Amino acid sequence: MTTTDIDPYHHLHDENFADAYARGRVGATAMVTMAGRAATSLDGAWTFVLDLYDEGLRQRWFADQVAPVETWAAPRDYDGGGWQTITTPSSWNMVRPEWFYFEGGAWYGRTLQLDPIVAGEHVLVRIGAANYEARVFLNGRFVGSHRGGSTPFFIDITAAARAGENWLLIQVDNRRRSDRVPMHHTDWFNYGGLYREISLVRLPAVFIRDFAVMLAPGTDGQRVRAEVSLSAPLDAEAVVSIAGLGGPWRIAVKGGKGTLEFDARPELWSPDAPKLYDVSLSCTGDTVRDRIGFRTLAVRGEHILLNGQDLLLRGICVHEDDVDHGKVSSDDDIRRRFAHAKALGCNFMRLAHYPHHERAAEIADEVGMLLWEEIPVYWAIEFANADTYADAENQLHELIRRDRNRASVIIWGVGNENADTDARLSFMGRLADAAKKADPSRLVSAACLINRETFAIQDRLTEHLDIIGINEYFGWYEPDFEGLRRLLKNSRPGKPVIITETGADAVAGSRGSDTTFFTEDKQAAVYREQLSILATADYVRGICPWILYDFRTERRQAALQQGWNRKGLLAADKTTRKLAFDVLADHYRRLADTEH
Ligand code: GCU
C-alpha cells in the first residue's frame, strides 16, 4: 500500500474502533499461582497521558515506535507520552489535582529490557489490578486485555517480545458504565489506574498454574487434600512437602491435573492461634511455596462452626481508601487496618465491596483475622446482561484462584444490597453456586436487604447461601429502632445471619445532642441501641458495622460530608477515634470474655 492509499482521516469516522480490541481478553483461566515465585518488578516511573476521547485506540497510538520528530513521516498526536510521568502503583486521581475527577482512558508507557527468550519459555506481565479495563501493547502489537477493577491478571507477551529493548504500553479505562461490575452508581470513589503492583514473570515450558492444599472437607482435621494443575495436559508426578507434618507425598498427575488426600494432623489455624505451615509443591521442574493454615468451616442450623467450635463473628467493614493514596494499599496500610480491628476486639473483617489487595488475606493469615471477601455486584447491576454476568463470574473465579490457600478467608460474598428480582435471583444464584463449585471448602453469602413486604429477613437468594448477610440502618436512615425489634421478631431464617452493615455518620470532633445527626454522640447512641437489640436474636451470629474509616464518595455533598462518607469509627486521618469506637470495643470485649 502506498502512502497515497492511506486515508489519514479514516479514524475520524470509525465508531467501531473498540472492536479491534475485543479479542484476547484474559481472565481466571490465564492466571498463574505466584506462591513463592520470583518476579521482576515493573513498578516505578511510566510515561503517562490522559486520553478522554480514546484517541489512542482510534489512531492506534501504540503502532508507531517512539522516535524524534525529525524522523516522522507524518504528524502525530502521541509520542510515547514522555512529557508526563506517573509512578506505579498509584491512583491517578491522587497524582495531580487536575486528574482528581478524571474518568476515561489513559496511557502508561515504559521500555522493558528482556534477556533472550529460551525455546518454550513463557514471558508474562502480571498486573495486580487495573481499574477498570486494561489493554496491553508490546512493540506495536495488541497482546491482550482484561475487565474487572480489583483482581490480578496475566498477559502473555512471549510472541511479541524480543531480546533487548521492548516498548510496553498499557491503556486503562476507568469509566463507570451501567453494564460493568460495579455499575456506574456506587457509594465509593471511582479511583482509576494501575493501582497495584506490576511484575514480569518468566516461566518454564510447563509450569504449575494452580494448586491448593487444605484440610479435606468432611474429615474433621484428620486428612489433608492437595490439588495441582499444570499449564499443559501432561502426565507427571508432583511432590508436596509440609514442614513438620511428615511427607513428602507424591501426587499422580494425569492430563495436567492431580489430587491426593493423605493422613496428617496439622495444628488447626484460628484467629487466636494463627498457625501456618511451610508448604512446597514441585512438578516438571517448577516449584511453588506458600505458608498455609489448616482449619475446618461448617454451618450447622443457625450456627457457624470454626474447627468444630461455635463461632461468633465480631466484625467491622473496611474499604480500600486513603486520603493521600486513594485505592493503593501498602503492607503498612493493611497492618494498620488489622491493628485497629484488633483494638476493637474484632476477629472478623468484611473487605468491602471488591477484592482487596492479596496482601490483606496473607497478612490476615499471619495476624489471625477472619475475612469476608466479595466481588462488586453492588446495587442495580445489569442482571439480565450475559456479558455482565460473565464479567462478574470471572472476577469471582479470579478472586477464588488468588486467595484459595488463605485460611483467613472464610466467606465469599457474591453481592451487596440488590433488589430481589427474578433477574437478580438468577444472576446471583448462579454466582453463589459457581463459588460453591469452585471452592467447596468455604461458605458463601451476600449482603441482602430486608423484605419490605413481610418486614422480615426473607430473600429468595438465601436458598443459595450458607450464611445470610443483612444490611440495616435502623437508628440512621430509619430512625425508629422499633423497626429493628419488629424485623428480628418477624424473622426465622433457619441459617446463620450476619449483620453485614449497620452504623451512622459522625463528623470527628462534632459533639452535642445524641439526637443530632452527624454528631459523635448520635453515632455512639446508634451503636449502643443497635448492639443491645441485636444481642436479643440468637440467629444473629455476627455483626460487621459500617465502617472502620471515613472514606471518599462523590455522591455525598452536604456540608458535613463534602464528598466523604462519615460512618467511620475513625476519621479519614486513620488516627482520630470517635466515641462509637469505644462503644463497639466495650461490646466486643464483653462478648469475647463470655467465650473464654
Ligand atoms: C450501604 C452500602 C454501602 C454504603 C452504606 C452507607 O449499605 O452497602 O456501600 O456506603 O450503605 O449508606 O453509608
Short mmCIF file of N, CA and C in Angstrom, two decimals, residues 1-11:
data_model
loop_
_atom_site.label_atom_id
_atom_site.label_comp_id
_atom_site.label_asym_id
_atom_site.label_seq_id
_atom_site.Cartn_x
_atom_site.Cartn_y
_atom_site.Cartn_z
N MET A 1 0.86 -1.20 0.00
CA MET A 1 0.00 0.00 0.00
C MET A 1 0.89 1.24 0.00
N THR A 2 0.60 2.20 -0.87
CA THR A 2 1.46 3.40 -0.91
C THR A 2 0.85 4.43 0.05
N THR A 3 1.67 5.46 0.36
CA THR A 3 1.16 6.46 1.31
C THR A 3 -0.09 7.14 0.76
N THR A 4 -0.20 7.25 -0.58
CA THR A 4 -1.41 7.94 -1.10
C THR A 4 -2.64 7.07 -0.89
N ASP A 5 -2.45 5.73 -0.64
CA ASP A 5 -3.64 4.89 -0.42
C ASP A 5 -4.21 5.04 0.98
N ILE A 6 -3.32 5.47 1.91
CA ILE A 6 -3.81 5.53 3.30
C ILE A 6 -4.70 6.75 3.46
N ASP A 7 -5.89 6.53 4.01
CA ASP A 7 -6.78 7.67 4.28
C ASP A 7 -6.43 8.19 5.68
N PRO A 8 -5.77 9.33 5.79
CA PRO A 8 -5.32 9.82 7.10
C PRO A 8 -6.49 10.24 7.99
N TYR A 9 -7.70 10.22 7.42
CA TYR A 9 -8.85 10.69 8.21
C TYR A 9 -9.79 9.55 8.57
N HIS A 10 -9.40 8.31 8.23
CA HIS A 10 -10.31 7.17 8.45
C HIS A 10 -10.76 7.10 9.91
N HIS A 11 -9.81 7.32 10.83
CA HIS A 11 -10.13 7.11 12.27
C HIS A 11 -11.18 8.10 12.75
#
